[in-house]
Coordinates of C-alpha atoms in Angstrom, one line a residue:
M1 CA 118.9 -92.8 -127.8
P2 CA 117.3 -91.9 -131.2
T3 CA 114.3 -89.7 -131.1
P4 CA 110.9 -90.9 -132.5
R5 CA 111.5 -88.7 -135.6
Q6 CA 114.9 -90.3 -136.2
I7 CA 113.4 -93.8 -135.8
E8 CA 110.6 -92.9 -138.3
A9 CA 113.2 -91.7 -140.8
N10 CA 115.1 -95.0 -140.5
I11 CA 111.9 -96.9 -141.1
Q12 CA 111.3 -95.0 -144.2
E13 CA 114.8 -95.5 -145.4
H14 CA 114.7 -99.3 -145.1
S15 CA 111.2 -99.4 -146.6
R16 CA 112.4 -97.4 -149.6
A17 CA 115.5 -99.7 -150.0
A18 CA 113.2 -102.8 -149.9
R19 CA 110.9 -101.3 -152.6
H20 CA 113.8 -100.3 -154.7
L21 CA 115.2 -103.9 -154.6
M22 CA 111.8 -105.3 -155.7
A23 CA 111.5 -102.8 -158.6
E24 CA 115.1 -103.4 -159.7
K25 CA 114.7 -107.2 -159.9
G26 CA 111.3 -107.1 -161.5
A27 CA 110.2 -110.5 -162.8
R28 CA 113.8 -111.9 -162.7
T29 CA 114.6 -114.8 -160.4
W30 CA 115.9 -113.7 -157.0
S31 CA 119.2 -115.0 -155.8
A32 CA 119.9 -116.0 -152.2
T33 CA 121.8 -112.7 -151.8
D34 CA 118.9 -110.7 -153.1
Q35 CA 116.5 -112.4 -150.7
S36 CA 118.9 -111.9 -147.8
K37 CA 119.1 -108.2 -148.5
F38 CA 115.3 -107.9 -148.7
D39 CA 114.7 -109.9 -145.5
G40 CA 117.3 -107.8 -143.8
H41 CA 115.5 -104.5 -144.6
M42 CA 112.1 -105.9 -143.6
E43 CA 113.5 -107.3 -140.3
E44 CA 115.0 -103.9 -139.6
V45 CA 111.7 -102.2 -140.3
E46 CA 109.9 -104.6 -137.9
R47 CA 112.6 -104.0 -135.2
L48 CA 112.4 -100.2 -135.6
E49 CA 108.6 -100.3 -135.5
A50 CA 108.7 -102.2 -132.2
T51 CA 111.2 -99.6 -130.9
L52 CA 109.0 -96.8 -132.0
A53 CA 105.9 -98.3 -130.3
A54 CA 107.8 -98.6 -127.0
T55 CA 109.1 -95.0 -127.3
P56 CA 106.8 -92.4 -125.7
S57 CA 105.7 -89.9 -128.3
A58 CA 105.8 -86.2 -127.6
S59 CA 102.0 -86.2 -127.2
R60 CA 102.1 -89.2 -124.8
R61 CA 104.9 -87.6 -122.8
D62 CA 102.9 -84.3 -122.7
H63 CA 99.8 -86.2 -121.6
A64 CA 101.8 -87.9 -118.8
L65 CA 103.4 -84.7 -117.7
R66 CA 100.0 -82.9 -117.8
S67 CA 98.5 -85.6 -115.6
Q68 CA 101.4 -85.3 -113.2
Y69 CA 101.2 -81.5 -113.1
R70 CA 97.4 -81.5 -112.6
E71 CA 97.8 -83.9 -109.7
G72 CA 100.2 -81.5 -108.0
L73 CA 97.9 -78.6 -108.7
E74 CA 94.9 -80.6 -107.4
I75 CA 96.7 -81.3 -104.1
F76 CA 97.6 -77.6 -103.8
L77 CA 94.0 -76.6 -104.4
R78 CA 92.4 -79.1 -102.0
K79 CA 94.8 -79.0 -99.1
N80 CA 96.9 -76.6 -97.1
P81 CA 100.6 -77.6 -96.5
R82 CA 99.8 -78.8 -93.0
Q83 CA 97.3 -81.3 -94.3
M84 CA 99.7 -82.7 -97.0
T85 CA 101.7 -85.8 -96.6
D86 CA 105.4 -85.7 -97.3
S87 CA 104.8 -87.3 -100.7
E88 CA 102.0 -84.9 -101.6
R89 CA 104.1 -81.9 -100.5
A90 CA 106.9 -83.2 -102.7
K91 CA 104.5 -83.5 -105.7
V92 CA 103.4 -79.9 -105.3
K93 CA 107.0 -78.7 -104.9
N94 CA 108.1 -80.6 -108.0
V95 CA 105.5 -79.2 -110.4
M96 CA 104.8 -75.7 -109.0
S97 CA 107.3 -72.9 -108.3
T98 CA 106.7 -70.4 -105.5
T99 CA 106.3 -66.8 -106.4
T100 CA 104.8 -65.2 -103.3
G101 CA 105.0 -67.9 -100.7
S102 CA 103.6 -65.8 -97.8
Q103 CA 100.4 -65.5 -99.8
G104 CA 100.3 -69.0 -101.1
G105 CA 101.1 -68.0 -104.7
F106 CA 102.5 -70.6 -107.2
T107 CA 103.4 -70.4 -110.8
V108 CA 101.4 -73.1 -112.6
P109 CA 103.3 -75.4 -115.0
A110 CA 103.1 -74.3 -118.7
L111 CA 101.2 -77.5 -119.7
V112 CA 98.5 -76.8 -117.1
A113 CA 98.6 -73.0 -117.9
Q114 CA 97.7 -74.0 -121.5
D115 CA 94.4 -75.4 -120.1
L116 CA 93.4 -71.9 -118.9
V117 CA 94.6 -70.3 -122.1
S118 CA 92.7 -72.8 -124.1
L119 CA 89.5 -72.0 -122.1
L120 CA 90.2 -68.3 -122.7
K121 CA 90.5 -68.8 -126.5
G122 CA 86.8 -69.8 -126.6
Y123 CA 85.7 -66.9 -124.5
G124 CA 85.0 -63.3 -125.2
F125 CA 83.8 -61.3 -128.2
M126 CA 87.2 -60.2 -129.4
R127 CA 88.7 -63.7 -129.1
R128 CA 86.2 -65.1 -131.6
V129 CA 87.7 -63.1 -134.4
A130 CA 91.3 -62.2 -133.3
T131 CA 94.4 -64.1 -134.2
E132 CA 95.7 -65.7 -131.0
F133 CA 99.2 -66.9 -130.0
T134 CA 101.0 -67.9 -126.8
T135 CA 104.5 -67.2 -125.4
E136 CA 106.3 -68.9 -122.5
S137 CA 106.8 -65.6 -120.7
G138 CA 105.2 -62.2 -120.6
A139 CA 108.3 -60.3 -121.5
D140 CA 107.7 -57.2 -123.7
M141 CA 107.9 -57.8 -127.4
G142 CA 107.0 -56.1 -130.7
M143 CA 105.5 -57.6 -133.8
P144 CA 106.9 -56.5 -137.2
T145 CA 104.3 -55.3 -139.6
S146 CA 104.2 -54.1 -143.2
D147 CA 101.5 -52.4 -145.3
G148 CA 102.1 -53.3 -148.9
T149 CA 99.1 -51.6 -150.4
A150 CA 101.1 -48.6 -151.5
E151 CA 104.0 -50.7 -152.8
V152 CA 103.7 -50.8 -156.6
G153 CA 106.0 -52.4 -159.1
E154 CA 106.9 -50.7 -162.4
L155 CA 106.9 -51.2 -166.2
V156 CA 110.5 -51.3 -167.4
Q157 CA 111.5 -50.7 -171.0
Q158 CA 113.9 -53.1 -172.6
N159 CA 117.6 -52.6 -171.6
S160 CA 116.5 -50.3 -168.8
S161 CA 117.3 -50.8 -165.1
A162 CA 114.8 -51.5 -162.4
T163 CA 114.5 -49.0 -159.5
A164 CA 114.5 -49.9 -155.8
L165 CA 111.5 -49.7 -153.4
D166 CA 112.2 -51.1 -150.0
P167 CA 109.2 -52.4 -148.0
N168 CA 108.0 -50.1 -145.2
F169 CA 108.3 -52.2 -142.0
N170 CA 106.9 -51.0 -138.7
T171 CA 106.6 -52.5 -135.2
R172 CA 103.4 -52.9 -133.2
A173 CA 103.8 -53.4 -129.4
M174 CA 102.5 -56.8 -128.2
N175 CA 103.3 -56.3 -124.5
T176 CA 101.4 -58.3 -121.9
Y177 CA 99.5 -56.9 -118.9
K178 CA 98.6 -58.6 -115.6
F179 CA 94.9 -59.6 -115.1
S180 CA 93.4 -60.9 -111.9
S181 CA 90.3 -63.0 -111.4
K182 CA 89.8 -61.4 -108.0
V183 CA 89.5 -63.7 -105.1
F184 CA 86.7 -66.2 -105.4
T185 CA 85.6 -68.8 -102.9
L186 CA 84.6 -72.5 -102.9
P187 CA 83.0 -74.4 -99.9
I188 CA 85.3 -76.7 -98.0
E189 CA 82.9 -79.6 -98.7
L190 CA 83.5 -79.2 -102.4
L191 CA 87.2 -79.5 -101.9
M192 CA 86.8 -82.6 -99.8
D193 CA 84.7 -84.3 -102.5
S194 CA 87.2 -86.4 -104.6
Q195 CA 84.6 -86.9 -107.3
V196 CA 84.6 -83.2 -108.1
D197 CA 87.0 -82.0 -110.8
I198 CA 88.4 -79.2 -108.6
V199 CA 91.1 -78.2 -111.1
G200 CA 88.5 -77.8 -113.9
D201 CA 86.1 -75.9 -111.6
V202 CA 88.8 -73.4 -110.5
L203 CA 90.1 -72.9 -114.0
Q204 CA 86.6 -72.4 -115.3
C205 CA 85.8 -69.8 -112.7
A206 CA 89.1 -68.0 -113.4
R207 CA 88.4 -68.2 -117.1
D208 CA 85.0 -66.5 -116.8
R209 CA 86.4 -63.6 -114.7
I210 CA 89.6 -63.0 -116.6
G211 CA 87.8 -63.4 -119.9
R212 CA 85.2 -60.7 -118.9
V213 CA 87.8 -58.2 -117.8
Q214 CA 90.1 -58.7 -120.8
N215 CA 87.5 -58.1 -123.5
P216 CA 86.8 -54.4 -122.9
F217 CA 90.6 -53.7 -123.1
F218 CA 90.9 -55.7 -126.3
T219 CA 88.0 -53.6 -127.6
T220 CA 88.7 -50.0 -126.4
G221 CA 92.0 -50.2 -124.4
T222 CA 94.2 -47.1 -124.7
G223 CA 97.6 -48.9 -124.9
S224 CA 98.9 -46.9 -121.9
G225 CA 99.3 -49.4 -119.1
Q226 CA 96.8 -51.7 -120.8
P227 CA 96.4 -53.5 -124.2
T228 CA 95.7 -51.4 -127.3
G229 CA 92.1 -52.0 -128.3
L230 CA 90.7 -52.5 -131.7
V231 CA 88.7 -49.2 -131.7
P232 CA 91.6 -46.8 -130.6
A233 CA 94.0 -48.5 -133.1
A234 CA 91.7 -48.4 -136.2
A235 CA 91.0 -45.3 -138.3
V236 CA 87.6 -43.7 -139.0
G237 CA 86.4 -44.7 -142.5
K238 CA 83.0 -42.9 -142.4
T239 CA 81.6 -40.1 -140.2
G240 CA 77.8 -39.5 -140.1
I241 CA 76.4 -36.2 -141.3
T242 CA 75.1 -33.7 -138.9
G243 CA 72.0 -35.0 -137.0
Q244 CA 73.2 -38.7 -137.0
T245 CA 74.2 -38.8 -133.4
L246 CA 72.2 -42.0 -132.8
T247 CA 71.6 -43.3 -136.3
I248 CA 73.3 -44.7 -139.4
I249 CA 72.0 -44.9 -143.0
Y250 CA 72.4 -47.3 -145.8
D251 CA 74.9 -45.0 -147.6
D252 CA 77.1 -44.8 -144.5
L253 CA 77.4 -48.6 -144.4
V254 CA 78.3 -48.7 -148.1
D255 CA 80.8 -45.9 -147.7
L256 CA 82.4 -47.7 -144.7
V257 CA 82.9 -50.9 -146.8
D258 CA 84.5 -48.9 -149.6
S259 CA 86.7 -47.0 -147.2
L260 CA 88.7 -50.3 -146.9
D261 CA 91.4 -50.8 -149.4
D262 CA 90.5 -53.5 -151.9
A263 CA 93.6 -55.4 -151.0
H264 CA 92.1 -56.2 -147.6
F265 CA 89.1 -58.1 -149.2
G266 CA 91.3 -61.0 -150.0
M267 CA 92.0 -62.8 -153.3
P268 CA 90.2 -66.0 -154.4
T269 CA 92.3 -69.1 -154.3
A270 CA 92.0 -72.5 -156.0
G271 CA 91.0 -74.0 -152.7
G272 CA 88.3 -71.3 -152.1
A273 CA 88.3 -68.4 -149.7
T274 CA 88.7 -69.0 -145.9
P275 CA 85.4 -67.7 -144.4
D276 CA 86.9 -66.5 -141.1
R277 CA 89.6 -64.6 -143.0
L278 CA 87.1 -62.5 -144.9
P279 CA 86.1 -59.0 -143.8
G280 CA 83.3 -58.7 -141.2
W281 CA 81.3 -56.3 -139.1
M282 CA 81.6 -55.8 -135.3
F283 CA 79.2 -53.7 -133.2
S284 CA 77.1 -54.0 -130.0
Q285 CA 73.5 -55.3 -129.6
S286 CA 72.3 -51.7 -129.1
M287 CA 73.8 -50.8 -132.5
R288 CA 72.3 -53.9 -134.0
K289 CA 68.8 -52.6 -133.1
V290 CA 69.6 -49.5 -135.2
I291 CA 71.0 -51.3 -138.2
R292 CA 68.2 -53.9 -138.4
K293 CA 65.9 -51.0 -139.2
V294 CA 68.0 -49.7 -142.1
K295 CA 66.7 -50.2 -145.6
D296 CA 68.3 -49.9 -148.9
T297 CA 67.3 -47.5 -151.7
S298 CA 64.5 -49.8 -152.7
G299 CA 63.1 -49.9 -149.2
R300 CA 64.2 -53.5 -148.5
P301 CA 65.9 -54.4 -145.1
I302 CA 69.6 -54.9 -145.6
W303 CA 69.9 -57.2 -142.6
A304 CA 70.0 -61.0 -143.3
P305 CA 69.4 -63.2 -140.2
S306 CA 71.9 -65.9 -139.5
Y307 CA 69.4 -68.8 -139.9
S308 CA 69.0 -67.8 -143.6
D309 CA 72.6 -68.2 -144.5
G310 CA 74.3 -70.4 -141.9
K311 CA 77.7 -69.6 -143.3
L312 CA 79.8 -68.8 -140.3
P313 CA 79.5 -70.2 -136.7
G314 CA 79.5 -67.4 -134.1
T315 CA 78.0 -64.8 -136.4
T316 CA 74.5 -63.3 -135.8
G317 CA 73.7 -62.4 -139.3
Q318 CA 74.8 -61.0 -142.7
L319 CA 75.1 -57.3 -143.5
L320 CA 75.8 -56.3 -147.1
D321 CA 77.0 -60.0 -147.6
Y322 CA 79.5 -59.8 -144.8
P323 CA 79.3 -61.7 -141.4
V324 CA 78.4 -59.8 -138.3
Y325 CA 80.0 -60.3 -134.9
I326 CA 78.4 -58.9 -131.8
N327 CA 80.6 -57.3 -129.2
N328 CA 78.8 -55.5 -126.3
D329 CA 82.0 -53.7 -125.3
M330 CA 81.7 -51.6 -128.5
A331 CA 80.2 -48.2 -127.9
A332 CA 76.4 -47.6 -128.0
P333 CA 75.1 -45.0 -130.4
A334 CA 75.9 -41.5 -129.1
A335 CA 77.4 -38.2 -130.3
N336 CA 81.0 -38.8 -131.6
A337 CA 80.8 -42.5 -130.7
K338 CA 82.7 -45.0 -132.8
T339 CA 80.1 -47.8 -132.9
V340 CA 80.8 -49.9 -136.0
A341 CA 84.0 -51.7 -137.1
F342 CA 84.4 -53.2 -140.5
G343 CA 87.3 -55.1 -142.0
N344 CA 89.7 -57.9 -141.5
L345 CA 89.1 -58.3 -137.8
H346 CA 91.6 -61.2 -137.6
S347 CA 94.3 -58.6 -138.0
Y348 CA 93.8 -57.9 -134.3
A349 CA 96.2 -60.1 -132.4
I350 CA 95.9 -61.4 -128.8
R351 CA 99.0 -62.7 -127.0
D352 CA 98.7 -64.9 -123.9
A353 CA 101.6 -65.7 -121.7
L354 CA 101.9 -69.1 -120.0
D355 CA 103.2 -67.7 -116.7
V356 CA 99.8 -68.2 -114.9
T357 CA 99.9 -67.9 -111.1
M358 CA 97.4 -69.4 -108.6
S359 CA 97.0 -68.4 -104.9
R360 CA 95.1 -70.1 -102.1
F361 CA 93.6 -68.4 -99.0
E362 CA 92.2 -69.9 -95.9
D363 CA 92.5 -67.3 -93.2
S364 CA 89.7 -66.5 -90.7
A365 CA 87.8 -64.3 -93.2
Y366 CA 87.1 -67.5 -95.2
M367 CA 87.3 -70.3 -92.7
T368 CA 84.5 -68.8 -90.5
K369 CA 82.3 -69.2 -93.5
G370 CA 83.5 -72.7 -94.3
Q371 CA 85.2 -71.5 -97.5
V372 CA 88.6 -71.4 -99.1
G373 CA 89.6 -68.5 -101.4
F374 CA 91.4 -68.7 -104.7
L375 CA 93.0 -66.1 -106.9
A376 CA 94.3 -66.5 -110.5
W377 CA 96.7 -64.2 -112.3
A378 CA 97.2 -64.2 -116.1
R379 CA 99.1 -62.1 -118.5
A380 CA 97.8 -61.0 -122.0
G381 CA 98.1 -58.2 -124.5
G382 CA 96.6 -57.2 -127.8
N383 CA 97.0 -54.8 -130.7
L384 CA 95.9 -54.3 -134.3
L385 CA 98.8 -55.4 -136.4
D386 CA 97.6 -53.9 -139.7
L387 CA 96.3 -50.4 -139.2
G388 CA 94.6 -50.3 -142.6
A389 CA 92.7 -53.6 -142.2
V390 CA 89.8 -52.2 -140.1
K391 CA 87.8 -49.0 -140.5
L392 CA 85.3 -47.4 -138.1
Y393 CA 82.0 -45.6 -138.4
Q394 CA 81.7 -42.5 -136.1
H395 CA 78.5 -40.7 -135.3
S396 CA 78.2 -37.0 -135.8
A397 CA 79.0 -34.6 -133.0
T398 CA 75.6 -32.8 -133.2

């Protein structure tokens, strides 16, 4: 059976043939043969369009599968195996694969796992600026990178040969690590209420907990048994002079901006610059209190509140004409602390794996309280793919 894409291609082919026949004949009188050919193409277009309408599209098939999978997950969340009918038990078995059966653990189907990943994408400070992508599994992988800022062409005299300069490719690890929501409980009465979106509630609770635990690692993770965070991966672009253990001055901010290679500021295009791909600032609320008090050489505050510009959603203001993103997992002002990041923050990448696992617990520890426990596992990793794209401000040691 032809695929929807093949059917659409055939429709276009017959439509082009019909238009070509009309253009070829122009104002001349059509013969019976000409009319028969034209009618044949149009009838085939109608037949193919009817076939296409009756053929489930990929999105419709995904929607149907997602509904089927969510139904199986909902049964699993609401009932223990003893309470399930044979048909319900079959639905759970068909859509969820057992991982740790003795603990009630099941791998959630990829289409449902995408729901949790989608929720995570809108959560957490780092996820607001990072480039995100998903993979089917959590297998280790590396991302090829290349810093072309030092790769320069040459002026070649006439009849002279060009020299060679191979790109310098590197690899940045994008391994995933296992994150747990910890066990959370819901009252039995809530599970029994069919009007409650139990799947949505469980995924939302898992999202909040997993999102909160992931962000610190995406910010300051060491890369040893955990994701490599933005701060450990980036280089220091400016260090405060002696005495600036808790402060920052206007000149420091200017120097930090200019520590970034000009190539990372992006080039204007005919369609205009993409705002979320421009350089930006990231620091905590405690550092924001310090920076808000900084003034330029004329004594004017350098901080511009977000309501005065309204350029980028999710930003809290403008600093030296660049957007500010608040991340409270960035360090607070202290001796040697790296408190401010500036640059192309989207160069930090977050990878989510779709092998999400859900567990259900109803032993005496929960049932005596009229509750059922749930536990979600998710795998994710992160790394700064372009080491020159982000620079840090570090306070002085004394």
